[in-house]
Amino acid sequence: SIAWAPDGKLVAAGAQDGSVRLIDAASGAVVHTLLHHTSTIEEVVFSPDGRRLLVASLDHTATLWDTETAGLVEVLRGHKEGLLCATFAGDHRVVTGSDDRQARVWEIADGPFVRVLAGHTGSIDRLVASGDGAVLASGATDKTVRVWDAKTGAALSVLGEHKGPVSALAI
């Protein structure tokens, strides 16, 4: 997985060996190497302000990093299978999706409180949040898109069954 920082100065690249490199976009030099995960990195995503990096791994965990210091801020544990996707939802919330057919909402401001979004019958491969983080959508191999209230975890709707697994989402 590869992601650009919002200011365009850094690129994050996740690898199969579980490492993530923060690269200076102008020079191509590796600024930091983030080491924690023990399996493939499936997704890296910068926070809207670029100060944090969220990393989803097949090792069943997600990590949150400070992009300036390369310090590990939080390890998010709770999924029973590998993580396939992740996103920021507002200033203090992240969401992870997994092979365990669940999405989890993590309140990261006051400690990693988790809310489980259950209902998919297949692996959750895609997540997206509205600009204000109030609404989430998840796409899965069960051929559905589910829309959720990010704060309460309430299911808002299921968008018609597709002919195949959902491979992309945008708001």
PDB file of C-alpha atoms in Angstrom:
ATOM      1  CA  SER A   1       0.000   0.000   0.000  1.00  0.00           C
ATOM      2  CA  ILE A   2       1.138   3.535  -0.760  1.00  0.00           C
ATOM      3  CA  ALA A   3      -0.257   6.873   0.453  1.00  0.00           C
ATOM      4  CA  TRP A   4       0.689  10.538  -0.007  1.00  0.00           C
ATOM      5  CA  ALA A   5       0.648  12.909   2.955  1.00  0.00           C
ATOM      6  CA  PRO A   6      -1.900  15.726   2.545  1.00  0.00           C
ATOM      7  CA  ASP A   7       0.878  18.316   2.142  1.00  0.00           C
ATOM      8  CA  GLY A   8       2.585  16.178  -0.520  1.00  0.00           C
ATOM      9  CA  LYS A   9       5.908  16.071   1.347  1.00  0.00           C
ATOM     10  CA  LEU A  10       5.861  12.438   2.482  1.00  0.00           C
ATOM     11  CA  VAL A  11       4.930   9.137   0.899  1.00  0.00           C
ATOM     12  CA  ALA A  12       4.219   6.077   3.056  1.00  0.00           C
ATOM     13  CA  ALA A  13       4.898   2.652   1.552  1.00  0.00           C
ATOM     14  CA  GLY A  14       3.898  -0.576   3.286  1.00  0.00           C
ATOM     15  CA  ALA A  15       5.583  -3.852   2.424  1.00  0.00           C
ATOM     16  CA  GLN A  16       5.012  -7.588   2.647  1.00  0.00           C
ATOM     17  CA  ASP A  17       7.702  -7.877   5.332  1.00  0.00           C
ATOM     18  CA  GLY A  18       5.573  -5.767   7.710  1.00  0.00           C
ATOM     19  CA  SER A  19       7.681  -2.622   7.424  1.00  0.00           C
ATOM     20  CA  VAL A  20       6.504   0.846   6.459  1.00  0.00           C
ATOM     21  CA  ARG A  21       8.820   3.442   4.992  1.00  0.00           C
ATOM     22  CA  LEU A  22       8.191   7.168   5.172  1.00  0.00           C
ATOM     23  CA  ILE A  23       9.843   8.664   2.114  1.00  0.00           C
ATOM     24  CA  ASP A  24      10.649  12.291   1.318  1.00  0.00           C
ATOM     25  CA  ALA A  25       8.618  12.886  -1.848  1.00  0.00           C
ATOM     26  CA  ALA A  26      11.070  15.448  -3.268  1.00  0.00           C
ATOM     27  CA  SER A  27      14.320  13.527  -2.826  1.00  0.00           C
ATOM     28  CA  GLY A  28      13.143   9.904  -2.606  1.00  0.00           C
ATOM     29  CA  ALA A  29      15.152   9.425   0.587  1.00  0.00           C
ATOM     30  CA  VAL A  30      13.769   7.204   3.333  1.00  0.00           C
ATOM     31  CA  VAL A  31      13.087   9.477   6.298  1.00  0.00           C
ATOM     32  CA  HIS A  32      11.859   6.798   8.736  1.00  0.00           C
ATOM     33  CA  THR A  33      11.305   3.046   8.722  1.00  0.00           C
ATOM     34  CA  LEU A  34       8.430   1.953  10.952  1.00  0.00           C
ATOM     35  CA  LEU A  35       8.867  -1.537  12.367  1.00  0.00           C
ATOM     36  CA  HIS A  36       6.211  -3.288  14.405  1.00  0.00           C
ATOM     37  CA  HIS A  37       4.108  -5.574  12.224  1.00  0.00           C
ATOM     38  CA  THR A  38       4.895  -9.238  11.617  1.00  0.00           C
ATOM     39  CA  SER A  39       2.962  -9.680   8.370  1.00  0.00           C
ATOM     40  CA  THR A  40       1.995  -7.914   5.142  1.00  0.00           C
ATOM     41  CA  ILE A  41       0.867  -4.296   5.309  1.00  0.00           C
ATOM     42  CA  GLU A  42      -2.483  -4.058   3.527  1.00  0.00           C
ATOM     43  CA  GLU A  43      -3.149  -0.323   3.913  1.00  0.00           C
ATOM     44  CA  VAL A  44      -1.437   2.873   4.997  1.00  0.00           C
ATOM     45  CA  VAL A  45      -3.395   6.110   5.319  1.00  0.00           C
ATOM     46  CA  PHE A  46      -2.464   9.575   6.570  1.00  0.00           C
ATOM     47  CA  SER A  47      -4.691  11.584   8.894  1.00  0.00           C
ATOM     48  CA  PRO A  48      -6.233  14.679   7.292  1.00  0.00           C
ATOM     49  CA  ASP A  49      -3.597  16.899   8.972  1.00  0.00           C
ATOM     50  CA  GLY A  50      -0.755  14.516   8.039  1.00  0.00           C
ATOM     51  CA  ARG A  51       0.461  14.199  11.631  1.00  0.00           C
ATOM     52  CA  ARG A  52      -0.546  10.545  12.025  1.00  0.00           C
ATOM     53  CA  LEU A  53      -0.251   7.429   9.894  1.00  0.00           C
ATOM     54  CA  LEU A  54      -2.653   4.503  10.285  1.00  0.00           C
ATOM     55  CA  VAL A  55      -1.317   1.098   9.227  1.00  0.00           C
ATOM     56  CA  ALA A  56      -3.452  -2.053   8.722  1.00  0.00           C
ATOM     57  CA  SER A  57      -1.725  -5.437   8.651  1.00  0.00           C
ATOM     58  CA  LEU A  58      -2.523  -9.087   8.082  1.00  0.00           C
ATOM     59  CA  ASP A  59      -1.061  -9.707  11.572  1.00  0.00           C
ATOM     60  CA  HIS A  60      -4.559  -8.838  12.972  1.00  0.00           C
ATOM     61  CA  THR A  61      -3.502  -5.391  14.250  1.00  0.00           C
ATOM     62  CA  ALA A  62      -3.460  -1.768  13.197  1.00  0.00           C
ATOM     63  CA  THR A  63      -0.950   0.776  14.390  1.00  0.00           C
ATOM     64  CA  LEU A  64      -1.070   4.542  14.674  1.00  0.00           C
ATOM     65  CA  TRP A  65       2.205   6.453  14.203  1.00  0.00           C
ATOM     66  CA  ASP A  66       3.412  10.016  14.675  1.00  0.00           C
ATOM     67  CA  THR A  67       4.771  10.965  11.234  1.00  0.00           C
ATOM     68  CA  GLU A  68       7.180  13.602  12.549  1.00  0.00           C
ATOM     69  CA  THR A  69       8.921  11.545  15.228  1.00  0.00           C
ATOM     70  CA  ALA A  70       8.150   8.057  13.831  1.00  0.00           C
ATOM     71  CA  GLY A  71       6.909   7.181  17.308  1.00  0.00           C
ATOM     72  CA  LEU A  72       4.339   4.442  17.813  1.00  0.00           C
ATOM     73  CA  VAL A  73       1.225   6.100  19.265  1.00  0.00           C
ATOM     74  CA  GLU A  74      -1.162   3.161  19.590  1.00  0.00           C
ATOM     75  CA  VAL A  75      -1.556  -0.518  18.722  1.00  0.00           C
ATOM     76  CA  LEU A  76      -5.170  -1.458  17.954  1.00  0.00           C
ATOM     77  CA  ARG A  77      -5.963  -5.091  18.764  1.00  0.00           C
ATOM     78  CA  GLY A  78      -9.225  -6.988  18.607  1.00  0.00           C
ATOM     79  CA  HIS A  79      -9.763  -8.374  15.121  1.00  0.00           C
ATOM     80  CA  LYS A  80      -9.673 -12.163  14.855  1.00  0.00           C
ATOM     81  CA  GLU A  81      -8.314 -12.163  11.277  1.00  0.00           C
ATOM     82  CA  GLY A  82      -6.035 -10.030   9.153  1.00  0.00           C
ATOM     83  CA  LEU A  83      -6.846  -6.386   8.523  1.00  0.00           C
ATOM     84  CA  LEU A  84      -7.505  -5.462   4.911  1.00  0.00           C
ATOM     85  CA  CYS A  85      -8.379  -1.762   5.112  1.00  0.00           C
ATOM     86  CA  ALA A  86      -8.434   1.263   7.384  1.00  0.00           C
ATOM     87  CA  THR A  87      -9.461   4.907   7.332  1.00  0.00           C
ATOM     88  CA  PHE A  88      -9.674   8.016   9.472  1.00  0.00           C
ATOM     89  CA  ALA A  89     -13.196   9.158  10.367  1.00  0.00           C
ATOM     90  CA  GLY A  90     -12.941  12.641  11.826  1.00  0.00           C
ATOM     91  CA  ASP A  91     -10.248  13.969  14.118  1.00  0.00           C
ATOM     92  CA  HIS A  92     -10.343  11.303  16.842  1.00  0.00           C
ATOM     93  CA  ARG A  93     -11.693   8.184  15.202  1.00  0.00           C
ATOM     94  CA  VAL A  94     -10.260   5.459  12.968  1.00  0.00           C
ATOM     95  CA  VAL A  95     -11.958   2.467  11.398  1.00  0.00           C
ATOM     96  CA  THR A  96     -10.486  -0.910  10.462  1.00  0.00           C
ATOM     97  CA  GLY A  97     -11.926  -3.680   8.295  1.00  0.00           C
ATOM     98  CA  SER A  98     -10.941  -7.320   8.366  1.00  0.00           C
ATOM     99  CA  ASP A  99     -11.204 -10.857   7.046  1.00  0.00           C
ATOM    100  CA  ASP A 100     -13.226 -11.492  10.238  1.00  0.00           C
ATOM    101  CA  ARG A 101     -16.224  -9.773   8.535  1.00  0.00           C
ATOM    102  CA  GLN A 102     -16.233  -6.899  11.015  1.00  0.00           C
ATOM    103  CA  ALA A 103     -15.366  -3.247  10.911  1.00  0.00           C
ATOM    104  CA  ARG A 104     -14.236  -1.702  14.165  1.00  0.00           C
ATOM    105  CA  VAL A 105     -14.462   1.950  15.140  1.00  0.00           C
ATOM    106  CA  TRP A 106     -11.681   3.080  17.452  1.00  0.00           C
ATOM    107  CA  GLU A 107     -11.987   6.281  19.489  1.00  0.00           C
ATOM    108  CA  ILE A 108      -8.317   7.221  19.692  1.00  0.00           C
ATOM    109  CA  ALA A 109      -8.523  10.496  21.637  1.00  0.00           C
ATOM    110  CA  ASP A 110      -9.398   8.972  25.018  1.00  0.00           C
ATOM    111  CA  GLY A 111      -8.016   5.477  24.611  1.00  0.00           C
ATOM    112  CA  PRO A 112      -8.885   2.801  22.093  1.00  0.00           C
ATOM    113  CA  PHE A 113     -12.582   2.275  22.774  1.00  0.00           C
ATOM    114  CA  VAL A 114     -13.963  -0.034  20.120  1.00  0.00           C
ATOM    115  CA  ARG A 115     -17.362  -0.286  18.525  1.00  0.00           C
ATOM    116  CA  VAL A 116     -17.979  -3.314  16.311  1.00  0.00           C
ATOM    117  CA  LEU A 117     -19.888  -2.865  13.054  1.00  0.00           C
ATOM    118  CA  ALA A 118     -21.286  -6.305  12.265  1.00  0.00           C
ATOM    119  CA  GLY A 119     -23.486  -7.423   9.406  1.00  0.00           C
ATOM    120  CA  HIS A 120     -21.251  -8.334   6.494  1.00  0.00           C
ATOM    121  CA  THR A 121     -20.977 -12.009   5.628  1.00  0.00           C
ATOM    122  CA  GLY A 122     -17.681 -11.613   3.777  1.00  0.00           C
ATOM    123  CA  SER A 123     -14.301  -9.964   4.268  1.00  0.00           C
ATOM    124  CA  ILE A 124     -14.396  -6.175   4.512  1.00  0.00           C
ATOM    125  CA  ASP A 125     -12.052  -4.911   1.814  1.00  0.00           C
ATOM    126  CA  ARG A 126     -12.933  -1.209   1.598  1.00  0.00           C
ATOM    127  CA  LEU A 127     -13.814   1.566   4.022  1.00  0.00           C
ATOM    128  CA  VAL A 128     -14.563   5.227   3.486  1.00  0.00           C
ATOM    129  CA  ALA A 129     -15.761   8.023   5.786  1.00  0.00           C
ATOM    130  CA  SER A 130     -17.621  11.220   5.044  1.00  0.00           C
ATOM    131  CA  GLY A 131     -15.597  14.427   5.352  1.00  0.00           C
ATOM    132  CA  ASP A 132     -16.932  15.113   8.847  1.00  0.00           C
ATOM    133  CA  GLY A 133     -16.477  11.485   9.909  1.00  0.00           C
ATOM    134  CA  ALA A 134     -20.158  11.088  10.834  1.00  0.00           C
ATOM    135  CA  VAL A 135     -20.990   8.438   8.230  1.00  0.00           C
ATOM    136  CA  LEU A 136     -19.009   5.364   7.201  1.00  0.00           C
ATOM    137  CA  ALA A 137     -19.399   2.968   4.310  1.00  0.00           C
ATOM    138  CA  SER A 138     -17.931  -0.530   4.129  1.00  0.00           C
ATOM    139  CA  GLY A 139     -17.608  -2.743   1.069  1.00  0.00           C
ATOM    140  CA  ALA A 140     -17.098  -6.468   1.266  1.00  0.00           C
ATOM    141  CA  THR A 141     -16.686  -9.730  -0.584  1.00  0.00           C
ATOM    142  CA  ASP A 142     -20.351 -10.441   0.258  1.00  0.00           C
ATOM    143  CA  LYS A 143     -21.178  -8.078  -2.647  1.00  0.00           C
ATOM    144  CA  THR A 144     -22.729  -5.392  -0.445  1.00  0.00           C
ATOM    145  CA  VAL A 145     -21.997  -1.863   0.715  1.00  0.00           C
ATOM    146  CA  ARG A 146     -23.206  -1.023   4.193  1.00  0.00           C
ATOM    147  CA  VAL A 147     -23.622   2.518   5.482  1.00  0.00           C
ATOM    148  CA  TRP A 148     -23.138   3.204   9.209  1.00  0.00           C
ATOM    149  CA  ASP A 149     -23.498   6.006  11.741  1.00  0.00           C
ATOM    150  CA  ALA A 150     -19.890   6.339  12.922  1.00  0.00           C
ATOM    151  CA  LYS A 151     -20.754   7.618  16.392  1.00  0.00           C
ATOM    152  CA  THR A 152     -23.410   5.072  17.362  1.00  0.00           C
ATOM    153  CA  GLY A 153     -22.502   2.160  15.093  1.00  0.00           C
ATOM    154  CA  ALA A 154     -26.094   1.949  13.875  1.00  0.00           C
ATOM    155  CA  ALA A 155     -26.599   0.437  10.428  1.00  0.00           C
ATOM    156  CA  LEU A 156     -28.176   3.087   8.197  1.00  0.00           C
ATOM    157  CA  SER A 157     -28.618   1.118   4.979  1.00  0.00           C
ATOM    158  CA  VAL A 158     -27.450  -1.701   2.771  1.00  0.00           C
ATOM    159  CA  LEU A 159     -26.818  -0.637  -0.795  1.00  0.00           C
ATOM    160  CA  GLY A 160     -27.993  -3.182  -3.365  1.00  0.00           C
ATOM    161  CA  GLU A 161     -26.150  -6.389  -3.977  1.00  0.00           C
ATOM    162  CA  HIS A 162     -23.430  -6.064  -6.585  1.00  0.00           C
ATOM    163  CA  LYS A 163     -22.461  -8.764  -9.072  1.00  0.00           C
ATOM    164  CA  GLY A 164     -19.095  -9.270  -7.401  1.00  0.00           C
ATOM    165  CA  PRO A 165     -17.047  -8.225  -4.369  1.00  0.00           C
ATOM    166  CA  VAL A 166     -16.921  -4.487  -3.717  1.00  0.00           C
ATOM    167  CA  SER A 167     -13.434  -3.339  -4.733  1.00  0.00           C
ATOM    168  CA  ALA A 168     -13.671   0.465  -4.400  1.00  0.00           C
ATOM    169  CA  LEU A 169     -15.639   3.080  -2.460  1.00  0.00           C
ATOM    170  CA  ALA A 170     -15.678   6.879  -2.435  1.00  0.00           C
ATOM    171  CA  ILE A 171     -17.696   9.603  -0.745  1.00  0.00           C
TER     172      ILE A 171
END
